[in-house]
Amino acid sequence: MSGLSDLVITGIGMRCSLGQDSPGSCAAIRAGISRFSIWPPKSEPDEDAIIGAAVEPDCGDSDWTEKFEDLSAQPLLESLWSAGYADLVDQNSHHLKWALFLSIPPFDREGVDEENVAEFNEKASDDLLFPIEIPDLRPFSNGHAGCLLGIGEAVEALNSGELDMCIVGGADSYLETEYVYSLREQKRIKTGQTTAGFIPGEAAGFVVIEKESHARKRNAPVLARITPVYSSMESIAWDSTEPGRYRAMPMVLRELISNSPCDPQKINRVINDLNGERWRFLEWAMTNNPALSSLPPDWRLWCPADCIGDTGAATGAIHVNLAVQAILRGYAFGQAVLIANASESGERAAMLVYSET
């Protein structure tokens, strides 16, 4: 086993259909609460009705680029305030070397308006997307695994000394009528006619990461520690029936656990991005027995999509928020929470969020 990591989480923030902040949202997910409703709003329920998980206050029926600022502003500020970085909001920490690693959906998603994309890119280049100045914005689009891969890149930047602090986060919304209808046509979302599918949602989440030495120096709270992110690519497409699938995730999990600073018997909770789609269920069924056999026999699986729907590019950040809250509030029932996410584009990623004891 390797020693304790010097990489720590000092701040978290999230917004989803169940809450406006991280503590409230995670408490609702832990309690199994959901707030699903007919989509689009005011439509009449029928046997093929779409159920969605929209945030409150309502961001409306529009594509993710138009909703982005409303979704992301509050959880970004929450993560900074909880990390003790209020001075960043006041623009008084220009000496700090930091960057925002941002997981976003693809611009070519069906239903995304070209004018909205142009406005989004213009605001990004003019540093107007967020309520604070971002000195170094690093966007990427890797789906469910995106935020975990972003954490992996952030860890490298921190270990090399390139940056003093990193924020990793993501925002996404499936709730745009044209896109949701196209998903229904593909039979990918859950309706009265399609039982094996996901519930479209929207959310945003952010995590502040730095070296423990840097956090202690400024008397910041250490909420949890993190391992490096282990990742691989699944070579066979998610919708393929070709044999030989589902090899990447077991390899990633075995590598993570074999290099874990924690006794595997103290990893009692696993968070996964199962969302109701059959291919995800099959992959996880082929993965968990061989790869997680060293975990205690009573380990428990958490699937936040059961409560908040599929949150796309925000998924990893939401999962890390939930893991940190579980560690802090004692309902991890062990030393560590394992997070494992799979992207439609092939990326598979996993990491541990853990405490010292």
PDB file of N, CA and C in Angstrom, residues 11-16 19-23 25 55-56 59 67-83 89 100 102 130-132 167-172 202-208 314 317-318 321:
ATOM      1  N   GLY A  11     -12.726  22.439  -0.669  1.00  0.00           N
ATOM      2  CA  GLY A  11     -14.002  23.097  -0.918  1.00  0.00           C
ATOM      3  C   GLY A  11     -14.854  22.302  -1.884  1.00  0.00           C
ATOM      4  N   ILE A  12     -16.176  22.347  -1.677  1.00  0.00           N
ATOM      5  CA  ILE A  12     -17.118  21.682  -2.572  1.00  0.00           C
ATOM      6  C   ILE A  12     -18.355  22.551  -2.744  1.00  0.00           C
ATOM      7  N   GLY A  13     -19.034  22.383  -3.864  1.00  0.00           N
ATOM      8  CA  GLY A  13     -20.280  23.097  -4.116  1.00  0.00           C
ATOM      9  C   GLY A  13     -21.061  22.393  -5.200  1.00  0.00           C
ATOM     10  N   MET A  14     -22.386  22.389  -5.087  1.00  0.00           N
ATOM     11  CA  MET A  14     -23.188  21.757  -6.129  1.00  0.00           C
ATOM     12  C   MET A  14     -24.597  22.327  -6.142  1.00  0.00           C
ATOM     13  N   ARG A  15     -25.238  22.149  -7.276  1.00  0.00           N
ATOM     14  CA  ARG A  15     -26.638  22.503  -7.447  1.00  0.00           C
ATOM     15  C   ARG A  15     -27.283  21.431  -8.308  1.00  0.00           C
ATOM     16  N   CYS A  16     -28.443  20.950  -7.877  1.00  0.00           N
ATOM     17  CA  CYS A  16     -29.154  19.937  -8.648  1.00  0.00           C
ATOM     18  C   CYS A  16     -30.647  20.104  -8.417  1.00  0.00           C
ATOM     19  N   GLY A  19     -31.508  20.519  -4.519  1.00  0.00           N
ATOM     20  CA  GLY A  19     -30.966  21.509  -3.601  1.00  0.00           C
ATOM     21  C   GLY A  19     -30.109  22.549  -4.268  1.00  0.00           C
ATOM     22  N   GLN A  20     -29.922  23.653  -3.541  1.00  0.00           N
ATOM     23  CA  GLN A  20     -29.133  24.777  -4.029  1.00  0.00           C
ATOM     24  C   GLN A  20     -27.710  24.778  -3.493  1.00  0.00           C
ATOM     25  N   ASP A  21     -27.396  23.820  -2.611  1.00  0.00           N
ATOM     26  CA  ASP A  21     -26.045  23.751  -2.075  1.00  0.00           C
ATOM     27  C   ASP A  21     -25.654  22.295  -1.864  1.00  0.00           C
ATOM     28  N   SER A  22     -24.394  22.089  -1.503  1.00  0.00           N
ATOM     29  CA  SER A  22     -23.892  20.731  -1.380  1.00  0.00           C
ATOM     30  C   SER A  22     -24.485  19.977  -0.184  1.00  0.00           C
ATOM     31  N   PRO A  23     -24.507  20.551   1.032  1.00  0.00           N
ATOM     32  CA  PRO A  23     -25.058  19.785   2.156  1.00  0.00           C
ATOM     33  C   PRO A  23     -26.508  19.357   1.953  1.00  0.00           C
ATOM     34  N   SER A  25     -28.286  19.136  -0.899  1.00  0.00           N
ATOM     35  CA  SER A  25     -28.444  18.226  -2.031  1.00  0.00           C
ATOM     36  C   SER A  25     -28.008  16.813  -1.674  1.00  0.00           C
ATOM     37  N   VAL A  55     -33.710  21.738 -12.076  1.00  0.00           N
ATOM     38  CA  VAL A  55     -33.337  22.499 -10.880  1.00  0.00           C
ATOM     39  C   VAL A  55     -34.424  23.512 -10.550  1.00  0.00           C
ATOM     40  N   GLU A  56     -34.397  23.987  -9.312  1.00  0.00           N
ATOM     41  CA  GLU A  56     -35.225  25.112  -8.898  1.00  0.00           C
ATOM     42  C   GLU A  56     -34.303  26.178  -8.312  1.00  0.00           C
ATOM     43  N   CYS A  59     -34.637  26.882 -14.677  1.00  0.00           N
ATOM     44  CA  CYS A  59     -33.762  27.492 -15.684  1.00  0.00           C
ATOM     45  C   CYS A  59     -34.407  27.506 -17.073  1.00  0.00           C
ATOM     46  N   LYS A  67     -28.160  27.944 -20.343  1.00  0.00           N
ATOM     47  CA  LYS A  67     -28.389  27.759 -18.913  1.00  0.00           C
ATOM     48  C   LYS A  67     -27.104  27.792 -18.092  1.00  0.00           C
ATOM     49  N   PHE A  68     -25.974  27.731 -18.756  1.00  0.00           N
ATOM     50  CA  PHE A  68     -24.720  27.459 -18.066  1.00  0.00           C
ATOM     51  C   PHE A  68     -24.441  28.410 -16.899  1.00  0.00           C
ATOM     52  N   GLU A  69     -24.571  29.698 -17.134  1.00  0.00           N
ATOM     53  CA  GLU A  69     -24.238  30.662 -16.080  1.00  0.00           C
ATOM     54  C   GLU A  69     -25.146  30.512 -14.868  1.00  0.00           C
ATOM     55  N   ASP A  70     -26.456  30.309 -15.101  1.00  0.00           N
ATOM     56  CA  ASP A  70     -27.386  30.133 -13.992  1.00  0.00           C
ATOM     57  C   ASP A  70     -27.081  28.855 -13.206  1.00  0.00           C
ATOM     58  N   LEU A  71     -26.707  27.799 -13.910  1.00  0.00           N
ATOM     59  CA  LEU A  71     -26.416  26.538 -13.241  1.00  0.00           C
ATOM     60  C   LEU A  71     -25.124  26.586 -12.429  1.00  0.00           C
ATOM     61  N   SER A  72     -24.110  27.253 -12.946  1.00  0.00           N
ATOM     62  CA  SER A  72     -22.770  27.108 -12.395  1.00  0.00           C
ATOM     63  C   SER A  72     -22.349  28.174 -11.390  1.00  0.00           C
ATOM     64  N   ALA A  73     -22.939  29.352 -11.422  1.00  0.00           N
ATOM     65  CA  ALA A  73     -22.442  30.463 -10.597  1.00  0.00           C
ATOM     66  C   ALA A  73     -22.483  30.135  -9.101  1.00  0.00           C
ATOM     67  N   GLN A  74     -23.628  29.705  -8.613  1.00  0.00           N
ATOM     68  CA  GLN A  74     -23.766  29.475  -7.173  1.00  0.00           C
ATOM     69  C   GLN A  74     -22.850  28.349  -6.664  1.00  0.00           C
ATOM     70  N   PRO A  75     -22.828  27.167  -7.303  1.00  0.00           N
ATOM     71  CA  PRO A  75     -21.942  26.112  -6.771  1.00  0.00           C
ATOM     72  C   PRO A  75     -20.457  26.453  -6.877  1.00  0.00           C
ATOM     73  N   LEU A  76     -20.060  27.235  -7.884  1.00  0.00           N
ATOM     74  CA  LEU A  76     -18.665  27.658  -7.963  1.00  0.00           C
ATOM     75  C   LEU A  76     -18.314  28.533  -6.760  1.00  0.00           C
ATOM     76  N   LEU A  77     -19.160  29.517  -6.458  1.00  0.00           N
ATOM     77  CA  LEU A  77     -18.915  30.388  -5.313  1.00  0.00           C
ATOM     78  C   LEU A  77     -18.960  29.597  -4.006  1.00  0.00           C
ATOM     79  N   GLU A  78     -19.884  28.640  -3.901  1.00  0.00           N
ATOM     80  CA  GLU A  78     -19.958  27.816  -2.697  1.00  0.00           C
ATOM     81  C   GLU A  78     -18.658  27.065  -2.468  1.00  0.00           C
ATOM     82  N   SER A  79     -18.093  26.499  -3.530  1.00  0.00           N
ATOM     83  CA  SER A  79     -16.847  25.740  -3.385  1.00  0.00           C
ATOM     84  C   SER A  79     -15.704  26.639  -2.922  1.00  0.00           C
ATOM     85  N   LEU A  80     -15.652  27.860  -3.447  1.00  0.00           N
ATOM     86  CA  LEU A  80     -14.590  28.796  -3.054  1.00  0.00           C
ATOM     87  C   LEU A  80     -14.766  29.259  -1.612  1.00  0.00           C
ATOM     88  N   TRP A  81     -15.976  29.603  -1.238  1.00  0.00           N
ATOM     89  CA  TRP A  81     -16.225  30.061   0.130  1.00  0.00           C
ATOM     90  C   TRP A  81     -15.937  28.945   1.131  1.00  0.00           C
ATOM     91  N   SER A  82     -16.358  27.717   0.828  1.00  0.00           N
ATOM     92  CA  SER A  82     -16.121  26.626   1.778  1.00  0.00           C
ATOM     93  C   SER A  82     -14.637  26.303   1.893  1.00  0.00           C
ATOM     94  N   ALA A  83     -13.866  26.622   0.848  1.00  0.00           N
ATOM     95  CA  ALA A  83     -12.415  26.396   0.879  1.00  0.00           C
ATOM     96  C   ALA A  83     -11.651  27.546   1.515  1.00  0.00           C
ATOM     97  N   VAL A  89     -12.992  35.885  -4.773  1.00  0.00           N
ATOM     98  CA  VAL A  89     -14.210  36.553  -5.216  1.00  0.00           C
ATOM     99  C   VAL A  89     -14.007  38.054  -5.237  1.00  0.00           C
ATOM    100  N   LEU A 100      -9.210  26.636 -13.569  1.00  0.00           N
ATOM    101  CA  LEU A 100     -10.492  25.942 -13.516  1.00  0.00           C
ATOM    102  C   LEU A 100     -10.540  24.904 -14.626  1.00  0.00           C
ATOM    103  N   LEU A 102     -12.819  22.506 -16.472  1.00  0.00           N
ATOM    104  CA  LEU A 102     -14.265  22.561 -16.617  1.00  0.00           C
ATOM    105  C   LEU A 102     -14.797  21.503 -17.581  1.00  0.00           C
ATOM    106  N   PHE A 130     -18.325  33.473 -15.590  1.00  0.00           N
ATOM    107  CA  PHE A 130     -18.454  33.238 -14.159  1.00  0.00           C
ATOM    108  C   PHE A 130     -18.470  34.565 -13.403  1.00  0.00           C
ATOM    109  N   PRO A 131     -18.963  34.537 -12.148  1.00  0.00           N
ATOM    110  CA  PRO A 131     -19.036  35.775 -11.366  1.00  0.00           C
ATOM    111  C   PRO A 131     -17.691  36.238 -10.836  1.00  0.00           C
ATOM    112  N   ILE A 132     -16.618  35.489 -11.088  1.00  0.00           N
ATOM    113  CA  ILE A 132     -15.272  35.922 -10.707  1.00  0.00           C
ATOM    114  C   ILE A 132     -14.351  35.771 -11.910  1.00  0.00           C
ATOM    115  N   ILE A 167      -9.558  24.259  -9.312  1.00  0.00           N
ATOM    116  CA  ILE A 167     -10.988  23.989  -9.192  1.00  0.00           C
ATOM    117  C   ILE A 167     -11.348  23.070 -10.354  1.00  0.00           C
ATOM    118  N   VAL A 168     -12.029  21.982 -10.039  1.00  0.00           N
ATOM    119  CA  VAL A 168     -12.506  21.066 -11.074  1.00  0.00           C
ATOM    120  C   VAL A 168     -14.022  20.995 -10.952  1.00  0.00           C
ATOM    121  N   GLY A 169     -14.704  21.153 -12.070  1.00  0.00           N
ATOM    122  CA  GLY A 169     -16.160  21.116 -12.006  1.00  0.00           C
ATOM    123  C   GLY A 169     -16.785  20.853 -13.350  1.00  0.00           C
ATOM    124  N   GLY A 170     -18.099  20.821 -13.330  1.00  0.00           N
ATOM    125  CA  GLY A 170     -18.825  20.602 -14.569  1.00  0.00           C
ATOM    126  C   GLY A 170     -20.267  21.046 -14.438  1.00  0.00           C
ATOM    127  N   ALA A 171     -20.872  21.305 -15.574  1.00  0.00           N
ATOM    128  CA  ALA A 171     -22.286  21.689 -15.624  1.00  0.00           C
ATOM    129  C   ALA A 171     -22.904  21.088 -16.869  1.00  0.00           C
ATOM    130  N   ASP A 172     -24.166  20.696 -16.753  1.00  0.00           N
ATOM    131  CA  ASP A 172     -24.843  20.081 -17.895  1.00  0.00           C
ATOM    132  C   ASP A 172     -26.352  20.170 -17.695  1.00  0.00           C
ATOM    133  N   GLU A 202     -30.338  17.961 -14.842  1.00  0.00           N
ATOM    134  CA  GLU A 202     -29.410  19.074 -15.002  1.00  0.00           C
ATOM    135  C   GLU A 202     -28.791  19.383 -13.651  1.00  0.00           C
ATOM    136  N   ALA A 203     -27.529  19.795 -13.660  1.00  0.00           N
ATOM    137  CA  ALA A 203     -26.832  20.058 -12.408  1.00  0.00           C
ATOM    138  C   ALA A 203     -25.496  20.719 -12.703  1.00  0.00           C
ATOM    139  N   ALA A 204     -24.873  21.204 -11.640  1.00  0.00           N
ATOM    140  CA  ALA A 204     -23.502  21.706 -11.712  1.00  0.00           C
ATOM    141  C   ALA A 204     -22.821  21.402 -10.390  1.00  0.00           C
ATOM    142  N   GLY A 205     -21.532  21.128 -10.434  1.00  0.00           N
ATOM    143  CA  GLY A 205     -20.769  20.863  -9.220  1.00  0.00           C
ATOM    144  C   GLY A 205     -19.324  21.280  -9.382  1.00  0.00           C
ATOM    145  N   PHE A 206     -18.687  21.639  -8.262  1.00  0.00           N
ATOM    146  CA  PHE A 206     -17.288  22.073  -8.278  1.00  0.00           C
ATOM    147  C   PHE A 206     -16.568  21.554  -7.043  1.00  0.00           C
ATOM    148  N   VAL A 207     -15.257  21.347  -7.197  1.00  0.00           N
ATOM    149  CA  VAL A 207     -14.409  20.828  -6.132  1.00  0.00           C
ATOM    150  C   VAL A 207     -13.101  21.613  -6.147  1.00  0.00           C
ATOM    151  N   VAL A 208     -12.655  22.051  -4.974  1.00  0.00           N
ATOM    152  CA  VAL A 208     -11.379  22.749  -4.843  1.00  0.00           C
ATOM    153  C   VAL A 208     -10.336  21.757  -4.339  1.00  0.00           C
ATOM    154  N   ALA A 314     -21.641  16.977 -15.530  1.00  0.00           N
ATOM    155  CA  ALA A 314     -21.498  17.349 -14.118  1.00  0.00           C
ATOM    156  C   ALA A 314     -21.388  16.127 -13.209  1.00  0.00           C
ATOM    157  N   ALA A 317     -18.334  15.578 -10.651  1.00  0.00           N
ATOM    158  CA  ALA A 317     -18.281  16.570  -9.574  1.00  0.00           C
ATOM    159  C   ALA A 317     -19.382  16.324  -8.553  1.00  0.00           C
ATOM    160  N   ILE A 318     -20.565  15.920  -9.011  1.00  0.00           N
ATOM    161  CA  ILE A 318     -21.654  15.576  -8.102  1.00  0.00           C
ATOM    162  C   ILE A 318     -21.248  14.391  -7.232  1.00  0.00           C
ATOM    163  N   ASN A 321     -18.754  15.469  -4.545  1.00  0.00           N
ATOM    164  CA  ASN A 321     -19.473  16.171  -3.477  1.00  0.00           C
ATOM    165  C   ASN A 321     -20.119  15.179  -2.520  1.00  0.00           C
TER     166      ASN A 321
END
